[in-house]
Amino acid sequence: MIKVKGYAAISANDALAPFSFERRDPGPHDVQFDILFCGVCHSDVHQVRDEWGGSIFPMVPGHEIVGRVTATGKDVKRFSTGDLAAIGCMIDSCGTCDNCSKGLEQYCLDRVIWTYNAYEKDGKTPTYGGYSNRIVADEDFVLNISGKQDLKGIAPLLCAGITTYSPLRHWKVGKGHRIGILGLGGLGHMAVKFASSFGAEVTMLSSSPSKEADAKRLGAHNFVLTTDEERVKSMSNYFDFIFDAVSAQHDYNKYLKLLRTNGVHICVGVPPVPEPVYATNLIGGRRSLVGSLIGGIAETQEMLDYCASHNIVSDVEVIDIRYINQAYDRMIKGDVRYRFVIDMSTLQ
Ligand code: NAP
Ligand code: ZN
């Protein structure tokens, strides 16, 4: 077994604190790597605080992981010691169901094995995530990354990047479309970058007036303050798409009304509480309310390659791991520009 150091929450009421544990030695098809950086996703906060229910403790969060390979199993083909490598939100799936065979491992009909807050295939070994110094995973769930880009800015692509890229591609968002991005955080800022890169007219819908200049620098053409009810109403029947990346409770009806006929409201944010939606807001204008979960492994690699060739990375604030609990508090207040990334060399 490999000795690993990390940060864990022991229960939903505890702050994250140093935690030692073990991972398996790499098997024939496994890659082992030292973690250099790990992004901090709002899903980490939701799960550490058990806001979605069913959290498994102790929990070592983290699913935006980049590092350097230190060992490979004898059957590993795509990685050698010294290569850069990355892991996102999942580390395994059944591999044979209808969805897995279509490259949609995130919708595996049997069971996705999440990078943390899950159990391995044996059903009893907990998975521990990237707030740690070493990781081992099956080669099929390890991604290749470019050595030419800033590693700190690549880490958030493994969740915030793919979660925004995948639905924008699925719904073919591009030239001639108007999209409203709701919530300028980790996911929101990647959605702005991708949607503008794909040629859409991008409007930032934000509750934070202080983010206007950044939204425009990131690629938004317009900025609408969501607390300005008159201004929001003036955008009725305007958008082809709303991309909803808000982590907290909010009124979907307010934004559905901004969609044109056949418009699509894409939910990726996961507020912990249900929210009523009035059918009339869907029926009038034949609008759709849809959702999307991360993206498959092949599409994640496609997104990483797209970012490398279009010079796209995440805008990050690099933190010492000892700052993680303050980072969570700031994230909850919407005070993140636009992704915290842990420098794992700060883990003692
Ligand atoms: P984040 O960085 O904290 O950003 C969330 C943004 O939502 C904030 O910056 C803020 O933007 C807005 N917001 C926060 N509280 C709000 C409130 N009370 N009212 C209105 N707006 C509020 O979070 P993230 O990491 O981007 O994650 C966003 C959500 O997506 C989370 O729920 C996360 O769990 C989920 N997620 C889903 C997937 C998936 O596969 N579907 C993957 C990853 C994450 P403004 O200041 O601009 O208003
Ligand atoms: Zn995430």
PDB file of C-alpha atoms and ligand atoms in Angstrom, residues 40-44 47 63-64 89 116 158-160 163 187 294 339, ligand 2:
ATOM      1  CA  VAL A  40     -11.622  23.573  -5.439  1.00  0.00           C
ATOM      2  CA  CYS A  41     -15.127  22.987  -6.821  1.00  0.00           C
ATOM      3  CA  HIS A  42     -18.361  24.123  -5.165  1.00  0.00           C
ATOM      4  CA  SER A  43     -19.371  20.433  -5.304  1.00  0.00           C
ATOM      5  CA  ASP A  44     -16.589  19.830  -2.752  1.00  0.00           C
ATOM      6  CA  GLN A  47     -20.452  17.215  -0.270  1.00  0.00           C
ATOM      7  CA  HIS A  63     -11.689  16.219  -8.456  1.00  0.00           C
ATOM      8  CA  GLU A  64      -9.657  18.699 -10.480  1.00  0.00           C
ATOM      9  CA  CYS A  89     -14.632  13.597 -11.312  1.00  0.00           C
ATOM     10  CA  TYR A 116     -14.150  10.816  -3.878  1.00  0.00           C
ATOM     11  CA  LEU A 158     -11.055  18.702 -15.194  1.00  0.00           C
ATOM     12  CA  CYS A 159     -14.461  19.613 -13.723  1.00  0.00           C
ATOM     13  CA  ALA A 160     -15.408  23.254 -14.375  1.00  0.00           C
ATOM     14  CA  THR A 163     -19.015  20.555 -17.205  1.00  0.00           C
ATOM     15  CA  LEU A 187     -18.175  27.004 -13.870  1.00  0.00           C
ATOM     16  CA  ILE A 294     -19.690  16.708 -16.353  1.00  0.00           C
ATOM     17  CA  ARG A 339     -11.297  29.173  -9.055  1.00  0.00           C
TER      18      ARG A 339
HETATM   19 ZN    ZN B   2     -16.587  19.787  -9.655  1.00  0.00          ZN
END
